Short mmCIF file of C-alpha atoms and ligand atoms in Angstrom, two decimals:
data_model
loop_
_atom_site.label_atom_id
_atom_site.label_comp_id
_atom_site.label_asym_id
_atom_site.label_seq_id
_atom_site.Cartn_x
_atom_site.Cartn_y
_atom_site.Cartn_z
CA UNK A 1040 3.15 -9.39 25.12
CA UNK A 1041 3.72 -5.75 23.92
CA UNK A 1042 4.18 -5.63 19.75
CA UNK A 1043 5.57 -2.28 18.41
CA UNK A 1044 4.94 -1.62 14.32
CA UNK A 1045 6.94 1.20 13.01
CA UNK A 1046 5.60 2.46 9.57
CA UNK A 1047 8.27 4.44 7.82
CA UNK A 1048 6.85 6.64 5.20
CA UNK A 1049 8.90 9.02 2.67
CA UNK A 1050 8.09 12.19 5.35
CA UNK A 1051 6.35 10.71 8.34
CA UNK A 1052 6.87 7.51 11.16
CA UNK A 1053 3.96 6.01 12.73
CA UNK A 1054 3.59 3.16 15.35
CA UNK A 1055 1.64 1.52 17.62
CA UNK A 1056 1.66 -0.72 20.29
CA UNK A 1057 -0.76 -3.42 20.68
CA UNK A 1058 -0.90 -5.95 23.58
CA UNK A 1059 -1.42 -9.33 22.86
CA UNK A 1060 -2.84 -11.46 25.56
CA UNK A 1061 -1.82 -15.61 25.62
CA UNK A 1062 -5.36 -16.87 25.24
CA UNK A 1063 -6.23 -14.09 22.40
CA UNK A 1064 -4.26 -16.02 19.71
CA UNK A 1065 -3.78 -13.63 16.28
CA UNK A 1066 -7.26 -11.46 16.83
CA UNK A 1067 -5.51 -8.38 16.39
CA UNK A 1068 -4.40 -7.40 20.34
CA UNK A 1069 -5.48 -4.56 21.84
CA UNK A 1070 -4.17 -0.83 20.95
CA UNK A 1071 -2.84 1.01 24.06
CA UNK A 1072 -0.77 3.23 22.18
CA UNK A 1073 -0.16 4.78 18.89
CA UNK A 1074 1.23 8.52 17.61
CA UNK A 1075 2.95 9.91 14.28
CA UNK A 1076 5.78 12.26 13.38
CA UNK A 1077 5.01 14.12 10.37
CA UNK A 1078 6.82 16.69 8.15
CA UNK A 1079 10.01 14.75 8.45
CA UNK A 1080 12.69 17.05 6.33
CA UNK A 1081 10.42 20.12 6.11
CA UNK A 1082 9.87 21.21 9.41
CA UNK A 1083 11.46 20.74 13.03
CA UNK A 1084 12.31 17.02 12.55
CA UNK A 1085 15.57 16.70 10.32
CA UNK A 1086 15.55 13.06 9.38
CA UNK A 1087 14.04 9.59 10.30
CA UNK A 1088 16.88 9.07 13.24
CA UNK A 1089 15.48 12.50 15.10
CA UNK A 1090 11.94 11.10 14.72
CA UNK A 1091 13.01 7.84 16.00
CA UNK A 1092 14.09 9.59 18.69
CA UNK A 1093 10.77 11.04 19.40
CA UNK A 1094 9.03 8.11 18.79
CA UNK A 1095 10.94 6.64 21.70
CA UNK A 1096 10.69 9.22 23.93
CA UNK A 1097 7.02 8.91 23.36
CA UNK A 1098 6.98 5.10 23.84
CA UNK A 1099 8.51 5.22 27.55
CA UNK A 1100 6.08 7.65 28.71
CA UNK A 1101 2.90 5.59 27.41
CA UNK A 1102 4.61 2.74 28.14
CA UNK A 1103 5.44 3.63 31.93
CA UNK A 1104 8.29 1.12 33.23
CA UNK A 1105 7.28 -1.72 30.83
CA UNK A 1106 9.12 -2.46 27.37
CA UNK A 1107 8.05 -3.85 23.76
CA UNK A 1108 8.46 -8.00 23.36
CA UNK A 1109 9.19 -7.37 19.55
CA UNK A 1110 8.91 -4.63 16.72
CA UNK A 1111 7.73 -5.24 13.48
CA UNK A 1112 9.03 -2.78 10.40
CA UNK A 1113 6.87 -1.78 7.62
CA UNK A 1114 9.69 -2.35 4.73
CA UNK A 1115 8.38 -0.93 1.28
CA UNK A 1116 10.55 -3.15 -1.37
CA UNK A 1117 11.60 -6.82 -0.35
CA UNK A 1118 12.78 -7.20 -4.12
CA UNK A 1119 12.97 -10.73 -5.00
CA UNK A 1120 15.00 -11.63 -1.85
CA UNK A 1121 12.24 -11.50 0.87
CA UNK A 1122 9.17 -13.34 -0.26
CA UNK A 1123 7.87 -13.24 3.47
CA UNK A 1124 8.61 -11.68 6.70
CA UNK A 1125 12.06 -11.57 8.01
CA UNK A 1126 13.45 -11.59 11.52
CA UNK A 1127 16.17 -8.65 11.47
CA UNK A 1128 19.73 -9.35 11.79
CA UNK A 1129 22.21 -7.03 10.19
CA UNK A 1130 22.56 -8.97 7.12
CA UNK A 1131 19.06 -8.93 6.55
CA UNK A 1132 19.04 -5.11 7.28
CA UNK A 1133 22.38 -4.89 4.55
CA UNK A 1134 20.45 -7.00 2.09
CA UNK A 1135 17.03 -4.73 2.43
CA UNK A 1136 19.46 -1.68 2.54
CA UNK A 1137 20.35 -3.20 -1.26
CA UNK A 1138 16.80 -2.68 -2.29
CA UNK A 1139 17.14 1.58 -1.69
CA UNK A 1140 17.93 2.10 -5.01
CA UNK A 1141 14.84 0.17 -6.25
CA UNK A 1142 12.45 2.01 -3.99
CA UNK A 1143 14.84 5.36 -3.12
CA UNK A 1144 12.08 7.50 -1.56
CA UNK A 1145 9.86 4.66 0.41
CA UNK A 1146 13.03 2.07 1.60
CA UNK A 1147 15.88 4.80 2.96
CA UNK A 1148 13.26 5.69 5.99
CA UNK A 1149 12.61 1.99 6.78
CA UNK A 1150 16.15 1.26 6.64
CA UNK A 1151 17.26 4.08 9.29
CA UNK A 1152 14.47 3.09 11.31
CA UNK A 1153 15.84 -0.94 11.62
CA UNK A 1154 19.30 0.31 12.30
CA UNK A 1155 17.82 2.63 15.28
CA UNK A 1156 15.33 0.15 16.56
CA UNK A 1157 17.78 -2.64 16.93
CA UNK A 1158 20.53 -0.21 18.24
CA UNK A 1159 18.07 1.38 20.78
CA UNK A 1160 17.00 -2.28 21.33
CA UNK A 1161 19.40 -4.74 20.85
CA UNK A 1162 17.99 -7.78 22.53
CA UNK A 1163 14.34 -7.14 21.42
CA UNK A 1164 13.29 -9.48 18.40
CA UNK A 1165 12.88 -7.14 15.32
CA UNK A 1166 10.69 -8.34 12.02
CA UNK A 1167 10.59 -6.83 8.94
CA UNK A 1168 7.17 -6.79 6.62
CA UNK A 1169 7.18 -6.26 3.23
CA UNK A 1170 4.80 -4.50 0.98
CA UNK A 1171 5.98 -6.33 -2.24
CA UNK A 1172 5.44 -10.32 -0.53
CA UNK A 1173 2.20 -10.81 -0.93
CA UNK A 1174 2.90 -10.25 -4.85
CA UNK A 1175 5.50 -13.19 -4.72
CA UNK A 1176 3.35 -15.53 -6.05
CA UNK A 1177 2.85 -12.82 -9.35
CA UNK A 1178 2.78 -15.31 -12.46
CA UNK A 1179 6.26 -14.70 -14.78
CA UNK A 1180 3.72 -13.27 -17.65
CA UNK A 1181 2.11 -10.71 -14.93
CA UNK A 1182 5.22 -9.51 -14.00
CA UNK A 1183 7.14 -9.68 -16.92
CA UNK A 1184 8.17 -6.05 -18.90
CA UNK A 1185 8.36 -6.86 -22.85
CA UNK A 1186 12.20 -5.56 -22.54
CA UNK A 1187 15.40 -7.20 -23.00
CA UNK A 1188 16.11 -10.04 -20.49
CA UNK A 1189 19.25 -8.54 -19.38
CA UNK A 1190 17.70 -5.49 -18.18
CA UNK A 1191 16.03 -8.38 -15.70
CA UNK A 1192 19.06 -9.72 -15.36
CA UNK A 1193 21.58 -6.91 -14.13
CA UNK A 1194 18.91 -4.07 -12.18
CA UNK A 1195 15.93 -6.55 -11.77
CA UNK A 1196 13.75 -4.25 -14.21
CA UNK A 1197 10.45 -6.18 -13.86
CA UNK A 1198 6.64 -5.91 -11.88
CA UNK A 1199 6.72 -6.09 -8.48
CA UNK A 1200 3.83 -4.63 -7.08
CA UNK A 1201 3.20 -3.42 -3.64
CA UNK A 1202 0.17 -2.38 -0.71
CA UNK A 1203 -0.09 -6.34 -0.21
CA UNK A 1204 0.44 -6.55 3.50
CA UNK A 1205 -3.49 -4.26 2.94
CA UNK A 1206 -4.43 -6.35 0.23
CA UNK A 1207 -3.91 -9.41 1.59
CA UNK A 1208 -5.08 -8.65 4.90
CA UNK A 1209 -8.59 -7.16 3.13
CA UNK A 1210 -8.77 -9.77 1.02
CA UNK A 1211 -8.68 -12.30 3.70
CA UNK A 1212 -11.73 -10.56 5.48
CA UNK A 1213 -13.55 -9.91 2.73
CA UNK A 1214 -13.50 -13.84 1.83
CA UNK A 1215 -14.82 -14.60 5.73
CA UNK A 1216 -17.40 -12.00 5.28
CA UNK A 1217 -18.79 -14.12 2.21
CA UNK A 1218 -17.79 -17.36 3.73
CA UNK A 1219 -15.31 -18.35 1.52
CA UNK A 1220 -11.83 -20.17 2.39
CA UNK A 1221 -9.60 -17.87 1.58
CA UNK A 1222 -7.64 -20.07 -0.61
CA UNK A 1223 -10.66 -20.61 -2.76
CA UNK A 1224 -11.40 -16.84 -2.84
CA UNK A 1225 -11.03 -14.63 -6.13
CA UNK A 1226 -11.56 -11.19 -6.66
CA UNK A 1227 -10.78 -7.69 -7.51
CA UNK A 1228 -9.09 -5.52 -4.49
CA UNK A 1229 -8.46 -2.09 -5.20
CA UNK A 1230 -6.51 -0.26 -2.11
CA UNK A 1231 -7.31 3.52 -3.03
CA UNK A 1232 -5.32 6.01 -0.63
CA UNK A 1233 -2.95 8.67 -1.34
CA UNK A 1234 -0.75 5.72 -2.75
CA UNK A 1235 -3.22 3.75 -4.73
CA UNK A 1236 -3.65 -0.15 -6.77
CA UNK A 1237 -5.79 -2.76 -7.71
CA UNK A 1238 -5.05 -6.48 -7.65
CA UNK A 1239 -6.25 -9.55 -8.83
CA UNK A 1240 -6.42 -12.05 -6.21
CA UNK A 1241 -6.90 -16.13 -7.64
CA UNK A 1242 -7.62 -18.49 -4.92
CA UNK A 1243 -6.01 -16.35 -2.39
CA UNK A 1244 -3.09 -15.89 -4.58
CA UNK A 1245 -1.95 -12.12 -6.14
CA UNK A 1246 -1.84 -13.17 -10.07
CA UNK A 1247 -1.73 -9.26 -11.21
CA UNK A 1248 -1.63 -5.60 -9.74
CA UNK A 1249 -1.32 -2.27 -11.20
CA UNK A 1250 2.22 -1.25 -9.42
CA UNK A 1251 5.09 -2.22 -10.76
CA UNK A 1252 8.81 -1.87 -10.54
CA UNK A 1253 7.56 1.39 -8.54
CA UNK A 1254 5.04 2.59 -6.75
CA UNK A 1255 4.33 4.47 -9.77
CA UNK A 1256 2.40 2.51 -12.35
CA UNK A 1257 -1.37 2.04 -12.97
CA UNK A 1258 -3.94 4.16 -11.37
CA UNK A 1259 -4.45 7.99 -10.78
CA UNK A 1260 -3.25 8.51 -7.42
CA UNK A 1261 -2.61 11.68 -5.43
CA UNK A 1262 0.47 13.19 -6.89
CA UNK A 1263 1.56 10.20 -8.86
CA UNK A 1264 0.82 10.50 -12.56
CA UNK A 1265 0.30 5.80 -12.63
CA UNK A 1266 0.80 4.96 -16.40
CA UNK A 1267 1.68 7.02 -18.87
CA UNK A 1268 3.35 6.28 -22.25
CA UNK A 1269 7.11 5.75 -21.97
CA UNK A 1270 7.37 7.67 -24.87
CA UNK A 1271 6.15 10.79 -22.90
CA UNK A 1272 9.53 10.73 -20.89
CA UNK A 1273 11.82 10.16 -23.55
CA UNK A 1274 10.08 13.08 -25.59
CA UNK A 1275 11.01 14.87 -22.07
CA UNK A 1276 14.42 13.84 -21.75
CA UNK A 1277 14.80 15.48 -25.31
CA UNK A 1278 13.12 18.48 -24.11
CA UNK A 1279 16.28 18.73 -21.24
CA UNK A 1280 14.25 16.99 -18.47
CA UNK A 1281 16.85 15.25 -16.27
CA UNK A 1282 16.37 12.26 -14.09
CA UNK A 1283 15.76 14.65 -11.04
CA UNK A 1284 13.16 16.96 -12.48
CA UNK A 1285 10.95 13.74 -14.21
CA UNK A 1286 10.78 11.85 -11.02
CA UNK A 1287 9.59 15.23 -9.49
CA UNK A 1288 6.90 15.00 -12.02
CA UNK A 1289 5.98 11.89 -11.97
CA UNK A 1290 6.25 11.20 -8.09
CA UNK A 1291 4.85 14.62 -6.78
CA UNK A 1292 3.00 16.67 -9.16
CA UNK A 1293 0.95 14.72 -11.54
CA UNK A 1294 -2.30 12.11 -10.63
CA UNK A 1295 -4.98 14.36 -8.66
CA UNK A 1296 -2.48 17.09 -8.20
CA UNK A 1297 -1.70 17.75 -11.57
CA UNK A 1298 -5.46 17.44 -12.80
CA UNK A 1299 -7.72 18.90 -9.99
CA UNK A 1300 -4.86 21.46 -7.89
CA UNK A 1301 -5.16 19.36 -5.08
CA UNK A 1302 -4.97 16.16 -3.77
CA UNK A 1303 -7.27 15.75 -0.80
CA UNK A 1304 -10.12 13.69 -2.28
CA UNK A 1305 -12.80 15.59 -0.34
CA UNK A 1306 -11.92 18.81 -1.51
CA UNK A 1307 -11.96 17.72 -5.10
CA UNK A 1308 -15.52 16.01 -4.55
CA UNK A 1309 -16.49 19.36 -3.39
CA UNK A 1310 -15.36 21.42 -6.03
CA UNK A 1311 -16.61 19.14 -8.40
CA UNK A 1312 -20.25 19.39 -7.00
CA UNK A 1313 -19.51 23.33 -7.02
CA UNK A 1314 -19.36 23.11 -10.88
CA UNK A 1315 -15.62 22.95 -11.10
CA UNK A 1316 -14.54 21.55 -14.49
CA UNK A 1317 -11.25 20.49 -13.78
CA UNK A 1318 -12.30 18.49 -10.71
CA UNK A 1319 -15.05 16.99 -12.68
CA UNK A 1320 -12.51 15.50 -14.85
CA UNK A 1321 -9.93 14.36 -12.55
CA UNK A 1322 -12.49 11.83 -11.26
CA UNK A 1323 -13.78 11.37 -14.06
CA UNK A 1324 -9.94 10.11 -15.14
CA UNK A 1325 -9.37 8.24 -11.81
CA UNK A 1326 -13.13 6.30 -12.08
CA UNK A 1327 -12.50 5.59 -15.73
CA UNK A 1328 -8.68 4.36 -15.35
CA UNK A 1329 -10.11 2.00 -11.65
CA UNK A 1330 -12.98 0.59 -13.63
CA UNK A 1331 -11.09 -0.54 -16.92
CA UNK A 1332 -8.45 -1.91 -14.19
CA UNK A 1333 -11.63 -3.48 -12.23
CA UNK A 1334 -13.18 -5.08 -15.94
CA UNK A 1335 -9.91 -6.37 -16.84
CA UNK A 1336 -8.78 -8.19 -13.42
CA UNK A 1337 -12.02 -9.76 -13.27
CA UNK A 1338 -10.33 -11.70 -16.37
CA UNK A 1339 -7.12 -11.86 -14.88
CA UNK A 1340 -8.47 -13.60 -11.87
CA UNK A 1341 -10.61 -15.77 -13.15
CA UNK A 1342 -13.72 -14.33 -12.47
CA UNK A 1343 -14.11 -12.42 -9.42
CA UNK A 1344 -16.39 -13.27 -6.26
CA UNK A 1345 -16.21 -9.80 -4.89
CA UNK A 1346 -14.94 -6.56 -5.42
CA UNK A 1347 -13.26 -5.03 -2.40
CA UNK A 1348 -12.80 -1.55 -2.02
CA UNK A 1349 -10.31 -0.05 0.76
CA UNK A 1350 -8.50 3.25 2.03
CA UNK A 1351 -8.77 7.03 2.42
CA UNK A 1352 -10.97 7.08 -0.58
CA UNK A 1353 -12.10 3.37 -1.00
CA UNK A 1354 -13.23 3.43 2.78
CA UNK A 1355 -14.25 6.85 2.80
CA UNK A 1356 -15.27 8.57 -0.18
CA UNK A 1357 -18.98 7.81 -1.09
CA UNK A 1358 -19.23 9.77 -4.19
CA UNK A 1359 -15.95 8.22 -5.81
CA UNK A 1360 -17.34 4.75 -5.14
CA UNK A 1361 -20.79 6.14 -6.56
CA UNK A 1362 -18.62 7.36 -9.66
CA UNK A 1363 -17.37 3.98 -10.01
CA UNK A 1364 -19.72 1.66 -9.52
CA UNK A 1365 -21.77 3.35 -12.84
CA UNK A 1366 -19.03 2.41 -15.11
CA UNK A 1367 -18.63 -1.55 -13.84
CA UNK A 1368 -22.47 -2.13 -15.01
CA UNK A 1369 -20.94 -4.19 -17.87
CA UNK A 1370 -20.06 -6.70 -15.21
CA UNK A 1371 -23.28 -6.57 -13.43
CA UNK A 1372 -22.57 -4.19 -10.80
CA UNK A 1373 -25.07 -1.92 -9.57
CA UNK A 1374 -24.87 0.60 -6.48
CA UNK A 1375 -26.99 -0.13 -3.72
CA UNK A 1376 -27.09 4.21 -3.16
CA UNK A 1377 -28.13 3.51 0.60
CA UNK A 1378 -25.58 1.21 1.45
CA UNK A 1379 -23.20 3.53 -0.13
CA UNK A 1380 -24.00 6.41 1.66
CA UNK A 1381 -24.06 4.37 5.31
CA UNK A 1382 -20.90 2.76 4.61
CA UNK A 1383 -18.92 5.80 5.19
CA UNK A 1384 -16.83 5.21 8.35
CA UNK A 1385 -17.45 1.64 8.98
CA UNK A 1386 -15.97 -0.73 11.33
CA UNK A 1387 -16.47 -4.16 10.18
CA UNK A 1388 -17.23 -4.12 6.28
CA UNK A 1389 -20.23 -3.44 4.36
CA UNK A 1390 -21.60 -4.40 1.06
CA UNK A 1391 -22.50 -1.17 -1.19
CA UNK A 1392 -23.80 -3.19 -4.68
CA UNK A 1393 -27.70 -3.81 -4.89
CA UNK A 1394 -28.92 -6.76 -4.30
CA UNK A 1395 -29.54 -8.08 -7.93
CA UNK A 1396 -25.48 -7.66 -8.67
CA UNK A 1397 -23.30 -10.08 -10.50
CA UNK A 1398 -20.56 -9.42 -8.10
CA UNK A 1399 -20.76 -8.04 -4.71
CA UNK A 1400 -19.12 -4.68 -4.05
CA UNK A 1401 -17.29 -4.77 -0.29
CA UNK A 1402 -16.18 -1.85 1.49
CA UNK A 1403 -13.65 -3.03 3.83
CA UNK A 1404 -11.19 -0.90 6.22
CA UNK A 1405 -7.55 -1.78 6.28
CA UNK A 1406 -5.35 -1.95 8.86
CA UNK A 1407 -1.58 -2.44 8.13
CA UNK A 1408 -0.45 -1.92 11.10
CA UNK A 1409 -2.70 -4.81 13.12
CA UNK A 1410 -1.20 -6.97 9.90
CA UNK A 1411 2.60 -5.90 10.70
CA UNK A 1412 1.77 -6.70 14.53
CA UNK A 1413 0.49 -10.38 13.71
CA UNK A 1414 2.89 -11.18 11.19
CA UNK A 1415 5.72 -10.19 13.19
CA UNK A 1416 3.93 -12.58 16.54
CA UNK A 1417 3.68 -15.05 14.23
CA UNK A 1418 7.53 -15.03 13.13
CA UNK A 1419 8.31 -14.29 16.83
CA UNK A 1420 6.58 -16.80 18.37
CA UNK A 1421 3.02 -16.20 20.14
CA UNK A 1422 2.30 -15.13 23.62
P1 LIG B 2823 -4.67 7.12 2.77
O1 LIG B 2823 -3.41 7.28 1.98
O2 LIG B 2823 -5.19 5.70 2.77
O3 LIG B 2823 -4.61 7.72 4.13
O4 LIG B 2823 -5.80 7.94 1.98
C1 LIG B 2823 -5.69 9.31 1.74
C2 LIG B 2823 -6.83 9.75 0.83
O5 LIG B 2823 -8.09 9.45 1.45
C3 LIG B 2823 -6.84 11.24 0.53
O6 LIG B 2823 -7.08 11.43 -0.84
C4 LIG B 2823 -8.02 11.74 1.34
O7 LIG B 2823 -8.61 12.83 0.73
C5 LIG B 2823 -8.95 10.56 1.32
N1 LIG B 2823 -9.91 10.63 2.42
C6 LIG B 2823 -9.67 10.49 3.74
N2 LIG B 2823 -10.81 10.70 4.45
C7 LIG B 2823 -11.79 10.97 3.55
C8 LIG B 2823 -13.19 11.27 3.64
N3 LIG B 2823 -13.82 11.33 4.82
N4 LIG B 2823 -13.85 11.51 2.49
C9 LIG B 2823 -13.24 11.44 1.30
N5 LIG B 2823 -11.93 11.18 1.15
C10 LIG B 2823 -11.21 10.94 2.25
#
């Protein structure tokens, strides 16, 4: 059984194919194909429906004669609607269309890309996978805003939270690697990627993260500025900022961007070694504003088992996690430096606090896409 996932982002599309064999159950299939179209609306590709296109014209030439048994759709916002994965009909596609103007640079893409996939493929069984539904279970005062209930009420102003298809999918690996069911499993998970977010996770349960109604809130992350005092933007809309030029801002030239230049982590760590100041700081910003998230989670959840670390930078980026791991010493953490160091790259998921911690720091890869892939097998029925 061939399983498709298309990942929609705000400029690029990405799949894979995996094959899933009948007496494999859900262990993740094998790859046997996998591409991405990038610079969607800057370069040669116009929109998400020409990139479709090349995705497909890519497909039937790795593919040879055979065709997909089902697709799976990374959808960014399932609002309150979807609070798990949802076979595709057009309804469901008008409903999650509904959501664009609650997630109007990550949901458009997705959207164009269920509309082609089920035109190009109209008898193939389609699921969509949403970022926000591991969050479902967020407790009313975690997602709560202190602002009038009929904001709520009339645009759904409130927490949502998303990267949970990653966080749960980490989380549930991170809880085997200590031997722990995973509904009995707490702890800290902080997905740190261009995109980034912590969560608190409560016997397998999300009971806080640091996005909210956008992907905007909490940490430092590439070119998103994560919180900032709502004061800030009304001082801005007096200054003549319109709605255009703040989510410019906010969305594309603040977090890493704004404070270091740039926003490729290894080229900050590098400057920063050179003696660059303004490097220095930006991590220095980023560690500070993770490890205050980390220290107050561990509350939230009750006392975490682990702390889980995960991508570009979680997965990669030794000297971030080195950063880090000297401001959670309040909680008992200490860096194991070798660990740290080795764990660059890894496969399966390695432990980077010393021995004598409190709380066990895990470096664990993500992969969304072999999440998509068994959630959608699982809706469609297995091989
Ligand atoms: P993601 O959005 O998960 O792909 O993560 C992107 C972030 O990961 C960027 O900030 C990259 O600079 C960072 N990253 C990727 N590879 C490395 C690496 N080898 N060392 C440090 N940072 C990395």
């Amino acid at each position: 059984m061939l399983v498709l996932v298309l990942n929609a982002g705000s400029s690029s599309l990405k799949y894979s194919v995996r094959r899933f064999d009948p007496d494999q159950s859900l262990n993740g299939g094998v790859k046997i194909a996998k591409g991405i179209v990038e610079q969607i609306g800057a370069g040669d590709v116009a929109d998400h429906l020409q990139a479709f296109d090349i995705v497909r014209g890519e497909l039937a030439e790795a593919l040879g004669g055979c065709t997909v048994d089902a697709v799976g759709h990374r959808v960014v916002h399932g609002g309150e609607r979807f609070t798990s994965p949802a076979l595709i009909d057009n309804e469901i596609i008008r409903a999650i269309e509904q959501l664009n103007e609650l997630a109007p640079l990550h949901n458009p893409p997705g959207v164009q890309c269920l509309r082609a996939a089920t035109r190009a493929w109209p008898n193939v069984p389609q699921v969509a996978v949403f970022d926000t539904t591991f969050h479902r279970t967020l407790p009313e005062a975690a997602w709560r805003y202190a602002l009038p209930d009929e904001l709520y009420r009339r645009y759904g102003i409130r927490r949502y939270g998303f990267h949970g298809t990653s966080v749960e999918y980490v989380g549930q690996r991170a809880a085997a690697l200590l031997g722990v069911p995973w509904e009995k499993f707490n702890g800290v998970i902080a997905h740190l990627g261009n995109g980034a977010s912590v969560t608190a996770v409560n016997q397998g349960r999300s009971v806080d993260t640091s996005m909210g109604f956008t992907p905007l809130e909490g940490l430092v992350m590439g070119t998103r500025s994560g919180d900032v005092d709502p004061g800030v933007l009304v001082f801005l809309l007096r200054k003549g900022y319109d709605a255009e030029k703040l989510d410019n801002l906010l969305n594309r030239n603040s977090g890493f961007k704004a404070l270091a230049g740039h926003n490729d982590m290894r080229t900050i760590t590098e400057a920063a070694a050179n003696g660059n100041e303004e490097a220095e700081l930006a991590l220095e910003t980023a560690a500070h504003r993770l490890a205050r998230y980390i220290g107050g989670y561990h509350v939230a959840c009750a006392g975490a088992q682990a702390v889980v670390l995960t991508g570009g930078i979680g997965e990669n980026s030794a000297p971030f996690r080195a950063r880090l791991l000297a401001k959670l010493g309040p909680l008992g953490i200490s860096l194991d430096a070798a660990a740290n160091e080795d764990a660059t790259g890894v496969e399966e998921g390695l432990c980077i606090s010393a021995p004598e911690s409190t709380i066990p720091v895990l470096v664990i890869p993500t992969d969304e896409e072999r999440a998509i892939a068994e959630a959608t097998l699982a809706l469609v029925g297995a091989p």
